[in-house]
XYZ file of C-alpha atoms in Angstrom:
556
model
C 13.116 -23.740 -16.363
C 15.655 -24.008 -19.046
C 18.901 -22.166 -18.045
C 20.614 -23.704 -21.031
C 18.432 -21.289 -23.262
C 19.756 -19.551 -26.455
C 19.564 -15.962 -24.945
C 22.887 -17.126 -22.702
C 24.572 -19.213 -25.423
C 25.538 -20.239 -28.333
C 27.491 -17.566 -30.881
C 24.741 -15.096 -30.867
C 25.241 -14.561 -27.240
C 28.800 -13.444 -26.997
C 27.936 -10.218 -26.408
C 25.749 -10.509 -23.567
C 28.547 -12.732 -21.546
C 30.952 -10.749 -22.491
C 29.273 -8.043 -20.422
C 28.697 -10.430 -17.765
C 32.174 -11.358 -17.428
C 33.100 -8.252 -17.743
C 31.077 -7.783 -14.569
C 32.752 -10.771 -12.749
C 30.618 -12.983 -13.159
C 32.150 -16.569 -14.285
C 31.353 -18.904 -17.938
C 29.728 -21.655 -16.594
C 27.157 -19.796 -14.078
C 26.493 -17.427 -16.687
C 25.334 -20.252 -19.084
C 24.091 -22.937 -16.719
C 22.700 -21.524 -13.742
C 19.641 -19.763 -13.360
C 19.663 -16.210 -13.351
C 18.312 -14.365 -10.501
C 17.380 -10.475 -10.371
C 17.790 -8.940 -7.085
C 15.486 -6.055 -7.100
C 17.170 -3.465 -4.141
C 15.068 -0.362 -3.402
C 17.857 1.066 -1.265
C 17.937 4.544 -0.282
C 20.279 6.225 2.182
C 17.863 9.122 2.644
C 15.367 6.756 4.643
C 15.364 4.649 7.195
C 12.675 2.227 5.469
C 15.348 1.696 2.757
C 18.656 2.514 4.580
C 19.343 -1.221 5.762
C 18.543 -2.993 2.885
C 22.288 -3.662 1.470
C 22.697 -6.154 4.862
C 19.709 -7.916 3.800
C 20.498 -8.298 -0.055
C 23.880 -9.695 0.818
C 22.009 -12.798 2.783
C 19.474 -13.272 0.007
C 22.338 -13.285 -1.933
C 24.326 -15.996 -0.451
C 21.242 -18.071 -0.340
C 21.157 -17.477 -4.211
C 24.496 -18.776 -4.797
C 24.253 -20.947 -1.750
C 21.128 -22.911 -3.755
C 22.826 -22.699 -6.949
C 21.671 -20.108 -8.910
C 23.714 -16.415 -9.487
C 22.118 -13.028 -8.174
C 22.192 -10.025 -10.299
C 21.092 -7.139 -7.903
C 19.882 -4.305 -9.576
C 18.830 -0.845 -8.239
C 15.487 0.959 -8.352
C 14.209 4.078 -7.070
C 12.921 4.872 -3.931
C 11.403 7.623 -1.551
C 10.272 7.895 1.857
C 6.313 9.309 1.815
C 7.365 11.418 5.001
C 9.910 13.415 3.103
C 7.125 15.018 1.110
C 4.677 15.220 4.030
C 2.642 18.752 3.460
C 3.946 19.756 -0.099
C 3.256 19.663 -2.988
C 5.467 16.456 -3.911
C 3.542 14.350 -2.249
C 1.279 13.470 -5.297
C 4.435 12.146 -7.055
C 3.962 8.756 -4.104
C 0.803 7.215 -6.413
C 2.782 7.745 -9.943
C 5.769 6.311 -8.061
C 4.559 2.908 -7.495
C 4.316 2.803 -11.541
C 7.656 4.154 -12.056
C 8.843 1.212 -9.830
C 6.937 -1.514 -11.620
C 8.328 -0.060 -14.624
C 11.790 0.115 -13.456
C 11.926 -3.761 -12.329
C 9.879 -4.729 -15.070
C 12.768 -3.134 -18.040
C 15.568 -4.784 -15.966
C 13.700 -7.906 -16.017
C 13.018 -8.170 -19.311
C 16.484 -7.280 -21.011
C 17.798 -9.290 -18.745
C 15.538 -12.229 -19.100
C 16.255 -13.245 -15.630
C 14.660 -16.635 -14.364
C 13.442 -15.881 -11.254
C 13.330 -12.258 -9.298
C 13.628 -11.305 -5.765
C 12.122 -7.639 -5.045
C 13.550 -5.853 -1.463
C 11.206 -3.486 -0.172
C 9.467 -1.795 2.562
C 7.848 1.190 1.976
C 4.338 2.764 1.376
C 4.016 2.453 -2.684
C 7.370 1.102 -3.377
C 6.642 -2.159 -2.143
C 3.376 -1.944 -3.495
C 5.252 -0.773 -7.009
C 7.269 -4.252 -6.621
C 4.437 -5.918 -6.228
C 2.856 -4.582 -9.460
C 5.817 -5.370 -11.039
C 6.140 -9.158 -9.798
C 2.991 -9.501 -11.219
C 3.517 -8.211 -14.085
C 6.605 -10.400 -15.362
C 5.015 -13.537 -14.133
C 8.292 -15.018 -13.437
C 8.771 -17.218 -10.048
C 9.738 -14.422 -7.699
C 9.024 -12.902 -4.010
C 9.569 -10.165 -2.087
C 11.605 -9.719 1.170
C 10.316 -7.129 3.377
C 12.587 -4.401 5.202
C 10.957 -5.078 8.263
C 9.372 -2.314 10.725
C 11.406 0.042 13.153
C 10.564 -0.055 17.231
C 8.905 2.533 18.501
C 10.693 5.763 19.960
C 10.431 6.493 24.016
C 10.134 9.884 24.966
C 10.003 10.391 28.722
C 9.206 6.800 29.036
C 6.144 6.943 26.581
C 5.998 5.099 23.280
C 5.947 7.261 20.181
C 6.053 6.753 16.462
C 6.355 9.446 13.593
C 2.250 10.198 13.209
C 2.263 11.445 16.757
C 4.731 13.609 15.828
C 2.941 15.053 12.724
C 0.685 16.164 14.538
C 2.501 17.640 17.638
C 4.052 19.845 14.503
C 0.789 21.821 14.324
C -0.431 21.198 17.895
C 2.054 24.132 19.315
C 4.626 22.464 20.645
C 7.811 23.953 21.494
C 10.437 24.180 19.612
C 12.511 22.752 22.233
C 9.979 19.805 22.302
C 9.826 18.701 18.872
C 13.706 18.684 18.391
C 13.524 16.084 21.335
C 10.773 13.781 19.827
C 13.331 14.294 16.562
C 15.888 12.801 17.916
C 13.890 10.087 19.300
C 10.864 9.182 17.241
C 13.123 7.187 14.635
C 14.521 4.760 16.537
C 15.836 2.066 14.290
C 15.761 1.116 10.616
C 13.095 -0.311 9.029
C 9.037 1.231 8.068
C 7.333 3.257 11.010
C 5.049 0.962 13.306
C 1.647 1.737 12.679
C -0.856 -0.110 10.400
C 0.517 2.790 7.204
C 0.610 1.332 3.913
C 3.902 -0.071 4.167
C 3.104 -2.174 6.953
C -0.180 -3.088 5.556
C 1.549 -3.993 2.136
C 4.463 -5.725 3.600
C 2.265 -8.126 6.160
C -0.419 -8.686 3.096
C 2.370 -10.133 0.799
C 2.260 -12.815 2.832
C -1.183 -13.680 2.201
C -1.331 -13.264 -1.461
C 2.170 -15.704 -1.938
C 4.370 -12.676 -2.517
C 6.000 -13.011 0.795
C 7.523 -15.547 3.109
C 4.654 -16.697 5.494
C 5.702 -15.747 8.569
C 8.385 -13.303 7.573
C 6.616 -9.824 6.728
C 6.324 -8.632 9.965
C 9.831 -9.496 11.458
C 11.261 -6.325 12.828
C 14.237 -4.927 11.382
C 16.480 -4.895 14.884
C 15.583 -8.809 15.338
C 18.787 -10.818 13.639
C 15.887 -13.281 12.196
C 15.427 -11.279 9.912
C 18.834 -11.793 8.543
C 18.756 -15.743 8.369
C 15.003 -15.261 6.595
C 16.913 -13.453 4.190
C 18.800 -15.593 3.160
C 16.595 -18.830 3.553
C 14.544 -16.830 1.123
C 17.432 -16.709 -1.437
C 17.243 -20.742 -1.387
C 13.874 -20.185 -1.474
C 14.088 -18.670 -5.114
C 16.320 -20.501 -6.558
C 14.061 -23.538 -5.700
C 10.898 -21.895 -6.989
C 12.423 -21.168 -10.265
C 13.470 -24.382 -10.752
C 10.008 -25.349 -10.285
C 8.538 -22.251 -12.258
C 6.012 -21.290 -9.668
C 5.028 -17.749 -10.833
C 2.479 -16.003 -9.219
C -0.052 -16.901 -11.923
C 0.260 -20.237 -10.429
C -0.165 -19.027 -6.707
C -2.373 -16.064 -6.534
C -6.139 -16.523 -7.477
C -8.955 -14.709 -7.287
C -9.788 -16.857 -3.743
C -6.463 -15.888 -2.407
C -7.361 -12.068 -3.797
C -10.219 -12.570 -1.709
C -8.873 -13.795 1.644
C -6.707 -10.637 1.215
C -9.143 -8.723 1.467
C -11.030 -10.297 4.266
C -7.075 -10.082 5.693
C -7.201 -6.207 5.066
C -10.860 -5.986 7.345
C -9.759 -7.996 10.322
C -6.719 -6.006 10.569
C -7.876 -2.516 9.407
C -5.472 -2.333 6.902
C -4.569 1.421 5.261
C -6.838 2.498 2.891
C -4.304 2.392 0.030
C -4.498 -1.527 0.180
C -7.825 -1.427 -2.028
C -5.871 0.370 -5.152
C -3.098 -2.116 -4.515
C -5.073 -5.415 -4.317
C -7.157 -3.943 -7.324
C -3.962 -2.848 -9.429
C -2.076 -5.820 -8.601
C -5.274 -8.213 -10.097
C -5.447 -6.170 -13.037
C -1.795 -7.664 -13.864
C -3.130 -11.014 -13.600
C -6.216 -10.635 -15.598
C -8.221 -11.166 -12.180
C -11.793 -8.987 -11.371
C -11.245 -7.341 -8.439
C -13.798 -4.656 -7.553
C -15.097 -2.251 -4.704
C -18.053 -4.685 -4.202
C -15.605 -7.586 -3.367
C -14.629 -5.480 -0.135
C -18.007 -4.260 0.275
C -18.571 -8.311 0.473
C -16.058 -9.245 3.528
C -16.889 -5.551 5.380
C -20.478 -7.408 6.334
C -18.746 -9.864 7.243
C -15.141 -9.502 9.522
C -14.904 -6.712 12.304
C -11.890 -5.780 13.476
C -9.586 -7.680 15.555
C -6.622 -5.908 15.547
C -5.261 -3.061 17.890
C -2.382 -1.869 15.906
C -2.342 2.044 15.305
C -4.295 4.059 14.420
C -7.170 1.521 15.605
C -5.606 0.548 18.920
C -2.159 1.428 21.085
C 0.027 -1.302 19.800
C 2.928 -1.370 17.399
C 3.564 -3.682 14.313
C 6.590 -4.772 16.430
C 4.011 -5.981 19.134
C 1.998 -7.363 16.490
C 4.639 -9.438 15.038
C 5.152 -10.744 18.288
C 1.693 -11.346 18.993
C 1.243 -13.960 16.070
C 1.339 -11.649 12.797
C -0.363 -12.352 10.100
C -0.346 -16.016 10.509
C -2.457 -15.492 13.857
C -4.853 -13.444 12.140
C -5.290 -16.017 9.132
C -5.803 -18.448 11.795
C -8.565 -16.419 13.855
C -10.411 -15.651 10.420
C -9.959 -19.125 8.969
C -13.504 -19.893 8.892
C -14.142 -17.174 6.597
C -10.944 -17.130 4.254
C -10.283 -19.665 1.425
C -7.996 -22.418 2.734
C -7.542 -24.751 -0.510
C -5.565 -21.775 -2.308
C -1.353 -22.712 -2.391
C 0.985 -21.356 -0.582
C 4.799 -20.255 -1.652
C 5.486 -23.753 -0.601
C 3.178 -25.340 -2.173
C 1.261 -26.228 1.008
C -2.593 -25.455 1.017
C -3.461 -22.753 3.271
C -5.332 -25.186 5.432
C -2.221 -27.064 5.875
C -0.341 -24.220 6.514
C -2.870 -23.375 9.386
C -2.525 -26.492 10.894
C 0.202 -25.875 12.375
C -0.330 -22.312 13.506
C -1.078 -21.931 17.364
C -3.236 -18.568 17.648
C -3.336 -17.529 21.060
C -6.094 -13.953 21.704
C -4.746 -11.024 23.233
C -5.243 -7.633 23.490
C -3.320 -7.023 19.801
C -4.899 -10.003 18.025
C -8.691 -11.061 19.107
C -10.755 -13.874 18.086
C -13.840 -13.432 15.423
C -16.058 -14.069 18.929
C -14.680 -11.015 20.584
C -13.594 -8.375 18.353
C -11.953 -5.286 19.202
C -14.393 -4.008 16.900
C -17.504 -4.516 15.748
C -16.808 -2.854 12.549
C -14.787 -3.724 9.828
C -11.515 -2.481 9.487
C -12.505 -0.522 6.050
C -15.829 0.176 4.719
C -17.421 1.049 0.982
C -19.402 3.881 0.383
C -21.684 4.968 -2.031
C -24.414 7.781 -2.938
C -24.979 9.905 -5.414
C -21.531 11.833 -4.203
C -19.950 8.366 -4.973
C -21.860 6.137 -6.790
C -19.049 3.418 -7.518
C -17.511 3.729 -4.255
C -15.497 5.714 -1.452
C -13.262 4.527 1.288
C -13.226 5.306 5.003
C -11.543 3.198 7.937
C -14.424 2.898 10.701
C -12.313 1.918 13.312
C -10.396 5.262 12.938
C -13.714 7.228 13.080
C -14.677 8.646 16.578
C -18.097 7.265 17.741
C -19.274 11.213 17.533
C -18.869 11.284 13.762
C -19.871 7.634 12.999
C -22.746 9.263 10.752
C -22.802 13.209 10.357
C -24.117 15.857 8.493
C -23.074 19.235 8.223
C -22.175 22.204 5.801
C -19.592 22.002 2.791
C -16.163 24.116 3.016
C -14.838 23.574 -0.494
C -10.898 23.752 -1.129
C -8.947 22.725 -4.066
C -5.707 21.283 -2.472
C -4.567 20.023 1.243
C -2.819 23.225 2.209
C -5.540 25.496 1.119
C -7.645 23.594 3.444
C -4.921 23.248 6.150
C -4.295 26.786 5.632
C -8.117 27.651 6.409
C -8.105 25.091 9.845
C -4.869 27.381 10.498
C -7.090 30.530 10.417
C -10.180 29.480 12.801
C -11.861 29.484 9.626
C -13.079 25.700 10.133
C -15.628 24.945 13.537
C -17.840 22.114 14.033
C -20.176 21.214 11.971
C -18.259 22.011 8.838
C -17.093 19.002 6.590
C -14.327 20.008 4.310
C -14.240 18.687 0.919
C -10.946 18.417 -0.727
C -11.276 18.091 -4.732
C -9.754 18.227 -7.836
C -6.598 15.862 -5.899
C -7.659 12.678 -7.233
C -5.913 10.395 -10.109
C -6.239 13.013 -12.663
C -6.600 16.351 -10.821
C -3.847 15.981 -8.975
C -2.816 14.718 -11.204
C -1.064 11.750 -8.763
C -3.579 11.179 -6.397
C -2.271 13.316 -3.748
C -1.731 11.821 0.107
C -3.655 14.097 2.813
C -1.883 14.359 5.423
C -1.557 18.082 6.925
C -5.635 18.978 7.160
C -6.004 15.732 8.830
C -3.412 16.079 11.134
C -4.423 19.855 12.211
C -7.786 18.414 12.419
C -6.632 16.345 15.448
C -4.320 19.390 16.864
C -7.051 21.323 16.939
C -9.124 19.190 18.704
C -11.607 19.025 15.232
C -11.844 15.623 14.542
C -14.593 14.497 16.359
C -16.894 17.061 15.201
C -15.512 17.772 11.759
C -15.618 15.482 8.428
C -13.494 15.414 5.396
C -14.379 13.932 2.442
C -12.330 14.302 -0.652
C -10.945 12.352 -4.167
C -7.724 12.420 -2.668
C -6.111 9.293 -0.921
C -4.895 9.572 2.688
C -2.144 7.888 4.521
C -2.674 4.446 6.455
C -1.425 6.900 9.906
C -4.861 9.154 9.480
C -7.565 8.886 11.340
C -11.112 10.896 11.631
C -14.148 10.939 9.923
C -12.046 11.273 6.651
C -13.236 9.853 3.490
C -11.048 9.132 0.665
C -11.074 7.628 -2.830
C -14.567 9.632 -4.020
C -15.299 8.421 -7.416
C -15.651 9.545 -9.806
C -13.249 12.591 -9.117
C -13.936 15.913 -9.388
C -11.747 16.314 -13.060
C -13.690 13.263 -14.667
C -16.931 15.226 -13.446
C -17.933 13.861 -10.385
C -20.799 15.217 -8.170
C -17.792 16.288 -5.492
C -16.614 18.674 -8.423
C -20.568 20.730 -8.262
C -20.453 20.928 -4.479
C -20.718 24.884 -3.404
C -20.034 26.413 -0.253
C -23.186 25.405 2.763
C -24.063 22.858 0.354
C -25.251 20.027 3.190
C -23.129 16.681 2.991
C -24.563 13.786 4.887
C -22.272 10.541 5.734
C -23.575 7.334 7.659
C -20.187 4.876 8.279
C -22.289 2.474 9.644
C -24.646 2.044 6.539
C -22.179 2.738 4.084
C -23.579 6.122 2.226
C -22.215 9.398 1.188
C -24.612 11.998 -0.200
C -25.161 15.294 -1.059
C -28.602 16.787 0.212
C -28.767 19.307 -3.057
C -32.470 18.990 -5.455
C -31.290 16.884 -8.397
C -32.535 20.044 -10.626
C -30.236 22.390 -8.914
C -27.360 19.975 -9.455
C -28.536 19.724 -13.206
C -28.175 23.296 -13.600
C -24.653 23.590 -12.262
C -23.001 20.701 -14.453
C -24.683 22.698 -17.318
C -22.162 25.278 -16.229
C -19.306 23.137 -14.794
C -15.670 23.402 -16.827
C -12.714 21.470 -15.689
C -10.367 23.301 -14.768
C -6.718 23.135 -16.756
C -4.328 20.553 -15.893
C -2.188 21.325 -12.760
C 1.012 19.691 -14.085
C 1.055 19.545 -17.695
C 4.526 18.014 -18.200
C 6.852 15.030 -17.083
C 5.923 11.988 -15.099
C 2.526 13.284 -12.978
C 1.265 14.138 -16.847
C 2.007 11.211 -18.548
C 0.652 9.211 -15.784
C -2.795 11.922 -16.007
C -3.045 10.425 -18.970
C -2.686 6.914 -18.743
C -4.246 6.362 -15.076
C -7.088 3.815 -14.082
C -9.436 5.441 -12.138
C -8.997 4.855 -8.078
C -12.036 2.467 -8.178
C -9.927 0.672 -10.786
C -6.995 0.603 -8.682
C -5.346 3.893 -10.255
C -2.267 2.363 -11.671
C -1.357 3.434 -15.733
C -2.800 0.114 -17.318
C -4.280 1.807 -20.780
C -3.876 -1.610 -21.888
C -7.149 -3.062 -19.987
C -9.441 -0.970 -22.449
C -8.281 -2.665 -25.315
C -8.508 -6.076 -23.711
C -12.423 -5.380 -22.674
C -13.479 -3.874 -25.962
C-alpha cells in the first residue's frame, strides 16, 4: 500500500486536505498514514444498530492505536421487524443494494486504503458484505453481536414467539408484558434469522474475525475484539489482503456446507450467490444442492432446536462447527490471518453437546436447507427441512392462490384456509414485488392457528430466517418473468416431497399450454423510486437477486 500516493499530496491535493483539516484531522496523518473508512450502520430506532457508536470508538482506537487514521462514515439502516406485516417490508431486499451502494460511493471518493464495515442486521450486513466485495480493498466487518433472550415468567423468549402470540389471541394485557420483556439487550434477536446467519458466516468466508461473530453484545469481549480488530486493519492494509486474495470459490463452498450443518436462514443462498457475483466467482443453486446430500444438521439453534445464538456462541460457534464438519470443508483456503484453515483448526477443541453435534450424531438427518426443483421450479426453490414438521415432509394438496402476504393472511384470518390447502403466494418475488417481499404474517398465523403441520406455502417470495413450516420460498422463475407459479388456478393440485427435493404442479402440460396462451403480467406494483429502479436492474433470486446489470455484459 502506498499512503504517500498523489490523491493525498502534492499541489493538486490541497483541496482535499484542506477539507480534512478542516475536519480535525492533522498534515502528516492525512498524507502518510493509511486511510481507514469506518463504515457505521447505526440506528437509534433498533436495537441491532443502537450500540454500535461504543463499538466504533474501540475499532477506532485500534486504528490509530496501529497507526493508521479512521474516517467513520454513516450508512443507512433498518430493523426488518419494523416493517413486519406491511407493505414496506419489500424495501429489506433493495436495501441491501442501497447499502453496498452507499459504502461503495464513500469508498471510492474517498479512496480509503482499507475499510472496516459495522453491522448486524438481516440485509444490512449482508449489504456490507456486497459492498466489501465490491471495492476489493483489505477490509472486514465487525459484527453487533446478538441480544440474550427475554424471560417471561421464568421462560425464555425471543421476538418470533412473539409474532406469533400477536395473532394467536393473546391478551392485550399479555402481549404488553412479553413487550416489555422480549428485547432484552442490544444487539440482533437470537435465533438462526438472517442476521445471525450472516454475521456467524462472515467468519467463514474471511469477512469476519474468526471467533468473533457470535460474541454477544452484553459480553465486554466484544469491546476488546473491537478494537483488536482496528489493529487488525491497519495491518491487513499494509499487507493489501483484499478479499480477492482470501475468499475463493473453496472457501464459497465450505460456506455453504457451513450454512447446512447449521441450518442457516434461507436468505444466505442470495447472499453467498450475490456476494460471488462481486468477485467474478460461479456460485449456483446446484453448489448447495451438492453439500445438502451431504451435511445434516447439527445445530439446535431456533427455529431448528430450543437454543439461542447466545448459547451457541458459548457452545463453540462457528469455529466448533468448522471443526465437526472439517472432513468435508476445504481446509487449505487462508484465513484473515493468513493461517490455512487447517491450521486454524488445529487448535480448535470441539466438544458435542446438545447445541453443536458431531457429523456421527446429528440432530438431524437432514440438511439444514434443501433445493428444489420441478416443473413449478425448474432452476430451483428453497425450503429449510429441519423447520418442516415430519407431517408435511412431502404433501400434496389443493392450490389457494393470493397475490400478496396479507391477502393470504387475511384469508387464514377468515377460516377460509383448512388442511389440505397449500397457499401459493405470487407475483412477490424480485420483480413483482418488486423487492422480493419477506413473509412473515401468513406464516406466523399459520402456526397460531395451529395450520402448519397440515398446511403448505409455497411462493416467489423470500421468508425470514425466524419461519418455520412447510414453507417454500425463492420459486423461480417468478410469477412476473412467467413462471409456472404465475398459471396456477384455484384446486389446481400442488405436490412437494422435502425429502427428494421436488416441487410440482399435477396440471396436463396441454392445459398449462393453453393458459400461458392467455397469461398477461400484470402492471408494475411500484412504478417509481428505489423498489422500481431496482425492478429493473435485479438478478433473478436464483442469481442471488442483487442489481448487477453489469454480469450480462460480462457473459455475452
Amino acid at each position: 500500500m502506498d499512503c504517500t500516493r498523489s490523491y493525498w499530496n502534492g499541489r493538486k491535493a490541497v483541496h482535499r486536505r484542506t477539507m480534512m483539516k478542516g475536519a480535525g484531522y492533522c498534515d502528516s496523518d492525512i498524507k502518510t498514514k493509511p486511510h481507514i473508512g469506518v463504515a457505521n450502520t447505526y440506528m437509534e430506532g433498533s436495537p441491532g444498530t443502537a450500540h454500535l457508536r461504543t463499538l466504533v470508538e474501540k475499532i477506532k482506537q485500534g486504528i490509530w492505536a496501529a497507526g493508521g487514521i479512521p474516517v467513520e462514515f454513516g450508512v443507512p439502516a433498518t430493523c426488518g421487524n419494523v416493517a413486519n406485516g406491511a407493505e414496506e417490508l419489500k424495501y429489506e431486499q433493495a436495501a441491501r443494494d442501497i447499502v453496498a451502494a452507499s459504502i461503495e460511493f464513500v469508498a471510492k471518493v474517498h479512496r480509503f486504503d482499507g475499510l472496516v464495515t459495522v453491522a448486524s442486521c438481516d440485509n444490512i450486513i449482508a449489504g456490507c458484505y456486497l459492498a466489501m466485495a465490491r471495492l476489493n480493498i483489505p477490509t472486514l466487518c465487525v459484527t453487533g453481536g446478538s441480544m440474550t433472550a427475554g424471560i417471561y415468567k421464568g421462560q425464555k423468549m425471543v421476538q418470533a414467539q412473539l409474532d406469533v402470540a400477536v395473532l394467536g389471541g393473546e391478551s392485550e394485557e399479555v402481549l404488553l408484558e412479553l413487550e416489555e420483556h422480549v428485547c432484552p439487550s442490544f444487539g440482533a434477536c437470537p435465533s438462526m434469522g438472517t442476521a445471525n446467519t450472516m454475521q456467524m458466516t462472515g467468519e467463514i468466508i474471511n469477512f469476519v474475525v474468526p471467533g468473533t461473530g457470535t460474541l454477544p453484545s452484553t459480553d465486554n469481549l466484544k469491546l476488546r475484539r473491537s478494537k483488536e480488530a482496528g489493529e487488525m486493519i491497519v495491518e491487513m492494509t499494509k499487507a493489501d489482503r483484499k478479499p480477492s486474495d482470501l475468499i475463493t470459490r473453496e472457501t464459497l463452498m465450505n460456506a455453504i456446507a457451513f450454512a447446512m450443518a447449521t441450518a442457516a436462514s434461507t436468505n444466505i443462498v442470495l447472499h453467498l450467490i450475490a456476494i460471488a457475483n462481486e468477485l467474478g466467482i460461479k456460485i449456483t443453486l446446484d453448489d448447495f444442492d451438492h453439500y445438502a446430500s451431504k451435511l445434516p444438521c447439527i445445530v439446535g439453534v431456533i427455529p431448528s432446536g430450543p437454543y439461542t445464538v447466545v448459547d451457541f456462541h458459548y457452545a463453540g460457534g462457528a469455529l466448533t462447527v468448522m471443526k465437526m464438519i472439517e472432513s468435508q470443508i476445504y481446509t487449505n483456503v487462508p484465513t484473515m490471518d493468513g493461517r490455512t484453515w487447517k491450521e486454524l483448526l488445529a487448535n480448535v477443541e470441539a466438544k458435542s453437546s446438545d447445541i453443536i453435534r458431531t457429523l456421527a450424531d446429528p440432530l438431524f438427518k437432514e440438511p439444514g436447507l434443501k433445493i428444489l426443483k420441478g416443473n413449478l421450479s425448474p432452476t430451483g426453490s428453497i425450503v429449510r427441512p429441519t423447520g418442516v414438521p415430519a407431517e408435511m415432509k412431502q404433501f400434496s394438496g389443493k392450490a389457494r392462490v393470493f397475490s400478496s402476504d396479507l391477502d393470504s393472511f387475511a384469508a387464514i384470518e377468515r377460516g377460509e384456509i383448512v388442511a389440505g390447502d397449500v397457499i401459493v403466494i405470487r407475483y412477490e418475488g424480485c420483480v413483482g414485488a418488486p423487492g422480493m417481499t419477506e413473509l412473515m404474517v401468513t406464516t406466523d398465523a399459520l402456526i397460531a392457528h395451529g395450520l402448519h403441520k397440515s398446511v403448505g406455502l409455497i411462493s416467489d417470495a423470500r421468508f425470514s430466517g425466524f419461519n418455520y413450516g412447510a414453507i417454500v420460498g425463492h420459486v423461480t422463475p417468478e410469477a412476473a418473468k412467467g413462471g409456472l407459479i404465475a398459471l396456477i388456478e384455484e384446486g389446481d393440485i400442488i405436490s412437494v416431497d422435502t425429502v427428494q427435493g421436488t416441487i410440482n404442479l399435477d396440471v396436463p402440460e396441454n392445459i398449462i399450454a393453453e393458459r400461458r396462451k392467455k397469461w398477461v403480467c400484470p402492471p408494475p406494483k411500484v412504478k417509481t423510486g428505489l423498489l422500481a429502479l431496482y425492478a429493473k436492474n435485479c438478478r433473478t433470486a436464483d442469481e442471488g437477486g442483487a442489481m448487477q446489470p453489469w454480469l450480462d455484459d460480462e457473459t455475452n
